[in-house]
Coordinates of C-alpha atoms and ligand atoms in Angstrom, one line a residue:
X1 CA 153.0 71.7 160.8
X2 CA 155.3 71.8 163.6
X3 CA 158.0 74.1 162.0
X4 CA 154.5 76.5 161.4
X5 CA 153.9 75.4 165.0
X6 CA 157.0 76.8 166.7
X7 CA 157.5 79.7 164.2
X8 CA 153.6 81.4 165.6
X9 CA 155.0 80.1 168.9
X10 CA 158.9 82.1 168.3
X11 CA 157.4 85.2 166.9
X12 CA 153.5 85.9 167.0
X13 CA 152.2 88.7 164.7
X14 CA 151.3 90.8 167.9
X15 CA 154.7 90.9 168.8
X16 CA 155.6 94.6 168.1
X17 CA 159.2 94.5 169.7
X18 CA 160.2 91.8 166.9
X19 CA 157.7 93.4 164.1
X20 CA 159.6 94.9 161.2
X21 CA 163.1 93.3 162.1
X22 CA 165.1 91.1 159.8
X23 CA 164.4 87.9 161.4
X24 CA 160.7 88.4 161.7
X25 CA 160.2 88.9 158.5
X26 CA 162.0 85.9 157.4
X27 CA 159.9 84.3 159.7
X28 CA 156.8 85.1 158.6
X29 CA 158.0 84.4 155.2
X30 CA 159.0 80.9 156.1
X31 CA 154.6 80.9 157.4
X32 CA 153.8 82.1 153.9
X33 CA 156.0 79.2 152.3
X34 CA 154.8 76.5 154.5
X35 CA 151.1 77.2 154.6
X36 CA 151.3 77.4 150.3
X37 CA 152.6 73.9 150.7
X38 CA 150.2 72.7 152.6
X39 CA 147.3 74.4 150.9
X40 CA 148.2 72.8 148.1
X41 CA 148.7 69.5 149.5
X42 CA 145.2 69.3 151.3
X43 CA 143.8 70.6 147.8
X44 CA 145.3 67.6 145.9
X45 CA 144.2 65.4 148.6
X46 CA 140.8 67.1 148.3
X47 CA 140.7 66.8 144.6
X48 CA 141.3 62.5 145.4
X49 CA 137.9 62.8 147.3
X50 CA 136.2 64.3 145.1
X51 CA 137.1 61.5 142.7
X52 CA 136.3 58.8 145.3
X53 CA 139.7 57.9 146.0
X54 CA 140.8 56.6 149.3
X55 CA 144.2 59.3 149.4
X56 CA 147.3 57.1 150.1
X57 CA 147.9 59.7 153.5
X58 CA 144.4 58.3 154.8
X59 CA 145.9 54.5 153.5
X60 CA 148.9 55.2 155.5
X61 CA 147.2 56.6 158.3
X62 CA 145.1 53.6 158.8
X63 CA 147.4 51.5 158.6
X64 CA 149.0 52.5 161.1
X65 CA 146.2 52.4 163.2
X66 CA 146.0 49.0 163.1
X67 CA 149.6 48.1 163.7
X68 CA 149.3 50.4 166.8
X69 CA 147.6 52.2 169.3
X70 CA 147.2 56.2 168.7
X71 CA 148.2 58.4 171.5
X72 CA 145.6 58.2 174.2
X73 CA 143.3 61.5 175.6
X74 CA 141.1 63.7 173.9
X75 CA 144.0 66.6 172.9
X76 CA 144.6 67.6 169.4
X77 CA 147.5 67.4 167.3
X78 CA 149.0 67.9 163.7
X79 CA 146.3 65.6 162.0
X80 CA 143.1 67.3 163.5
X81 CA 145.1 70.6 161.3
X82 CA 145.2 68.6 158.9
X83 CA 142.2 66.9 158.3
X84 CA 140.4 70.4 158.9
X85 CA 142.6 71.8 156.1
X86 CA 141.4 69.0 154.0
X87 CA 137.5 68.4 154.6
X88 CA 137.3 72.1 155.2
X89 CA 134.5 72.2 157.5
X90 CA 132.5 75.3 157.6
X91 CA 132.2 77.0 161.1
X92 CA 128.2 77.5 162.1
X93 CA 127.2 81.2 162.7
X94 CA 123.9 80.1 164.5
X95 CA 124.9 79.2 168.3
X96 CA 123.4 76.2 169.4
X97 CA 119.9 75.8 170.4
X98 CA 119.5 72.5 172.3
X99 CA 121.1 72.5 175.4
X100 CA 120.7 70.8 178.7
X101 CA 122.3 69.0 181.5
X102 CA 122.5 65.5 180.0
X103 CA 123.1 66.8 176.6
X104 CA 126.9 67.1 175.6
X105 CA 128.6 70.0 174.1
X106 CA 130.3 69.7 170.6
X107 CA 133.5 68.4 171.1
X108 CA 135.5 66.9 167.8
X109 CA 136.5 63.5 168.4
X110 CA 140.5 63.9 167.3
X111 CA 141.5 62.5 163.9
X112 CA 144.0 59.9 165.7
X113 CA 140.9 58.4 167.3
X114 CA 138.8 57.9 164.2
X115 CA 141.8 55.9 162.3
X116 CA 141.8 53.6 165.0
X117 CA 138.0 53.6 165.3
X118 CA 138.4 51.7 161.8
X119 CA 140.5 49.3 162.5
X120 CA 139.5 48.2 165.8
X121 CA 135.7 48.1 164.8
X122 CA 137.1 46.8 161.0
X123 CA 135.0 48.9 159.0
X124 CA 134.7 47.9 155.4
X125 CA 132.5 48.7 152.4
X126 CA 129.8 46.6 153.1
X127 CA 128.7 48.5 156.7
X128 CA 126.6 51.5 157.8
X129 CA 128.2 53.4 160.9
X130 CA 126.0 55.5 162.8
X131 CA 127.4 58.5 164.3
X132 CA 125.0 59.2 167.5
X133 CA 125.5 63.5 168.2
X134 CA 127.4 64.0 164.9
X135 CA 128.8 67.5 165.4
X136 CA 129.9 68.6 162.1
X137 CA 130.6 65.4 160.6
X138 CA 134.1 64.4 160.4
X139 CA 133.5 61.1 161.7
X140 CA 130.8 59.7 159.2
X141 CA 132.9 61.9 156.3
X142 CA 136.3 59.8 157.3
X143 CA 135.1 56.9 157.8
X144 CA 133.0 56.9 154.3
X145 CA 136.6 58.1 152.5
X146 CA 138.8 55.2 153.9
X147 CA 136.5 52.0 153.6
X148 CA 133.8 53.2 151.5
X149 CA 130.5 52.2 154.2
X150 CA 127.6 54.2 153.9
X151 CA 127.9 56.7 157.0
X152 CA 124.9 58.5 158.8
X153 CA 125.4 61.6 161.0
X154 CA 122.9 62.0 163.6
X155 CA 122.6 65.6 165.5
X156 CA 120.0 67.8 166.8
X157 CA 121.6 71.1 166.2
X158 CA 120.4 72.3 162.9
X159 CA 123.3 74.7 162.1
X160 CA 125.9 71.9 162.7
X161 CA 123.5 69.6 160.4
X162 CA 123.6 72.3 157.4
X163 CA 127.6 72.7 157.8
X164 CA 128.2 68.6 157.7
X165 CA 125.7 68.5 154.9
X166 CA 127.9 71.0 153.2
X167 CA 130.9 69.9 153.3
X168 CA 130.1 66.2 152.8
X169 CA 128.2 67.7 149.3
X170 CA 131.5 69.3 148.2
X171 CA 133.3 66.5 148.5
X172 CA 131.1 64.6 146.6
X173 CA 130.5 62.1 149.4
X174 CA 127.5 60.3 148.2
X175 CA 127.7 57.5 150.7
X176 CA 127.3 60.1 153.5
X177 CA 124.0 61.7 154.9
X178 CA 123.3 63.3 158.2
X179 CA 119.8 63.6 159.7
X180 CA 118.8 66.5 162.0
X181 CA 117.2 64.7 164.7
X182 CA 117.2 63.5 168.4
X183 CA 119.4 60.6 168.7
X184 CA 115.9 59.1 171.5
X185 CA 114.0 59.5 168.5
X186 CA 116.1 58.2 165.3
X187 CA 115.3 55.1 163.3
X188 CA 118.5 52.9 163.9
X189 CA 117.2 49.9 161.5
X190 CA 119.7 50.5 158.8
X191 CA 122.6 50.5 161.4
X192 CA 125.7 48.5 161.8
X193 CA 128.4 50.2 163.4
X194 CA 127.4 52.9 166.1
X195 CA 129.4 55.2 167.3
X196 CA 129.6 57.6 170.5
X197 CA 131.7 60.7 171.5
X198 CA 129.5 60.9 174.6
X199 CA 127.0 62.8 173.4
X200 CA 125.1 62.9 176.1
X201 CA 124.4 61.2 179.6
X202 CA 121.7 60.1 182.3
X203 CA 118.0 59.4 180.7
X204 CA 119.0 60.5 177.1
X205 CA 121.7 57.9 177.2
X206 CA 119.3 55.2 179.1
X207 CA 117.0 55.9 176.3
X208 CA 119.3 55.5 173.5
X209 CA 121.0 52.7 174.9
X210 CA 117.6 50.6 174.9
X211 CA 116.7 51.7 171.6
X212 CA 119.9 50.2 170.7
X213 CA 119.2 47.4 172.5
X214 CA 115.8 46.5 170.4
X215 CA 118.0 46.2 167.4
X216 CA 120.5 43.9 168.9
X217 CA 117.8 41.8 169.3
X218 CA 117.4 41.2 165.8
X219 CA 120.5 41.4 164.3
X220 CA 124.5 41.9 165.6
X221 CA 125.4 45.3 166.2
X222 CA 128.9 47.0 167.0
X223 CA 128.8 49.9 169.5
X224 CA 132.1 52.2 169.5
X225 CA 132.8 54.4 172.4
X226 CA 134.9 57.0 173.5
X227 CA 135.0 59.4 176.5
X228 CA 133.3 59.1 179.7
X229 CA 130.3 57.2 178.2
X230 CA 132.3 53.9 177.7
X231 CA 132.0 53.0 181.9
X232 CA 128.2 53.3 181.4
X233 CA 127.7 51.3 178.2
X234 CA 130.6 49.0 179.4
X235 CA 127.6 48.0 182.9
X236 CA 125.1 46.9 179.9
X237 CA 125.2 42.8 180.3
X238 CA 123.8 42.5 176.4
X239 CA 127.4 43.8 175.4
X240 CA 130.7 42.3 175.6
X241 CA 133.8 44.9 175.1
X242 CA 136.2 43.2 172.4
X243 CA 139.2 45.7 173.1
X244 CA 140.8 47.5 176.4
X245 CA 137.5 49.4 178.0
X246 CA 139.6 52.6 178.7
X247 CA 137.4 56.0 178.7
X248 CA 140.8 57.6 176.4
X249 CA 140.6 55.1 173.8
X250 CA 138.6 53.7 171.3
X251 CA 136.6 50.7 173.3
X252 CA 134.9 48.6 170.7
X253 CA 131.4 46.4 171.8
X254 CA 130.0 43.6 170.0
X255 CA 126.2 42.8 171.2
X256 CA 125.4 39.0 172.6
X257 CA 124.0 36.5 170.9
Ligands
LIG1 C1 131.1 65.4 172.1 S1 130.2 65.9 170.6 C2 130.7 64.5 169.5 C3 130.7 65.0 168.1 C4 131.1 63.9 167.1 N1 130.4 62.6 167.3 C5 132.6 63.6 167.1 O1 133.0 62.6 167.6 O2 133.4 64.3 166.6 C6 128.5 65.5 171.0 C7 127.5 65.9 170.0 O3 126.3 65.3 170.3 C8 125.2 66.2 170.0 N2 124.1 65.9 170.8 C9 123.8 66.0 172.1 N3 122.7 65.5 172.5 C10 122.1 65.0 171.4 C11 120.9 64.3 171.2 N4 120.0 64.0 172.1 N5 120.6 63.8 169.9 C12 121.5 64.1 168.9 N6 122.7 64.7 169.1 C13 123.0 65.2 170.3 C14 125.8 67.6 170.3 O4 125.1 68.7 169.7 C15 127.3 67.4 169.9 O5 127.4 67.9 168.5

């Protein structure tokens, strides 16, 4: 990836000075070579999915998560290319139709962050994460591959619903299902783990945050955060943080007793 990286970098396609030379075209032979190989390695990774098998990249991947922290920030790298190559998310035609000012954008939380959602929130088999403003579901999808818990995608854009629903069905994901819906509105009773890419702010958030708050009344709940949303959830006094409260990090909640 970061040979492919520096080679679009070192001699773009629209580069007409070098187009046609020698060393462009071993260089965009070199592309063809490299992105073969990794076609073929996100297939066979693919193919481990589809046989619901945890692939030993994911195994390694989490485990490094929990030996240390991922880089902090919300940038990309290598592994957001490479989880894309291997869920293979489709892109939605249809732009979005719910928009306002307390409603966030889609933003993809980036792969590094979801390993270490894992093992900071210690997802196994036996939970059900809710995903609160879903986006195309790599979140639920990842987390259902490594540890096996049911997953739930909630989002109120249909188009990104039908894409998630998708790719999740061609991966034979059975444990994973997304529901097209407001998260203020959204039964939460099945929940055990709920996660939040600040999704959304002000009265939305107030709204979801007490809805959340109903449940934690009858049973523990985990809330995961990451972005700007973890100051505000980090001022409600029914939630204790169990890791470092930093907006560029996983923060992890447990609710009071
Ligand atoms: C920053 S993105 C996070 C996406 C995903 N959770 C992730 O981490 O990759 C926020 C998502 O929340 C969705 N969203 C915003 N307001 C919402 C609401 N009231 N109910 C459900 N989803 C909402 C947006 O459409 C967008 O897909």
């Amino acid at each position: 990836m970061e040979v492919l990286d520096r080679l679009d970098a070192y001699f773009p396609n629209a580069d007409l000075d070098l187009m046609g030379s020698d060393l462009h075209q071993r260089a965009r032979a070199m592309c063809g070579r490299l992105e073969a190989a990794n076609s073929e390695r996100y297939r066979s990774i693919r193919q481990e999915i589809q046989r619901g098998v945890c692939p030993d990249t994911f195994v390694q991947l989490l485990q490094r998560s929990e030996a240390e922290n991922p880089a902090r920030g919300n940038s990309y790298d290598y592994l957001d290319e490479s989880i894309s190559g291997v869920l293979q998310f489709d892109e939605p035609t249809d732009a979005p139709v719910h928009s306002g000012p307390e409603m966030v954008f889609y933003q993809p939380t980036p792969a590094r962050h979801i390993f270490a959602l894992i093992a900071a929130a210690g997802i196994s088999e036996s939970d059900v994460l809710v995903d609160l403003g879903s986006g195309l579901g790599h979140v639920p999808m990842v987390v259902s591959i490594c540890t096996g818990a049911r997953a739930i995608g909630v989002e109120v854009e249909p188009s990104y619903v039908a894409c998630s629903r998708q790719c999740a069905e061609r991966l034979n994901l059975s444990r994973v299902s997304f529901l097209e819906a407001d998260a203020r509105v959204a039964d939460f009773s099945i929940g055990m783990v709920f996660y939040l890419y600040t999704p959304f702010s002000g009265s939305i958030l107030r709204a979801v945050m007490d809805s959340l708050r109903e449940q934690a009344a009858v049973r523990p709940i985990r809330i995961c955060t990451f972005g700007p949303c973890t100051t505000a959830i980090a001022e409600e006094s029914w939630l204790e943080a169990v890791t470092t409260r930093e907006a560029d990090q996983i923060t992890v909640f447990l609710s009071r007793a």
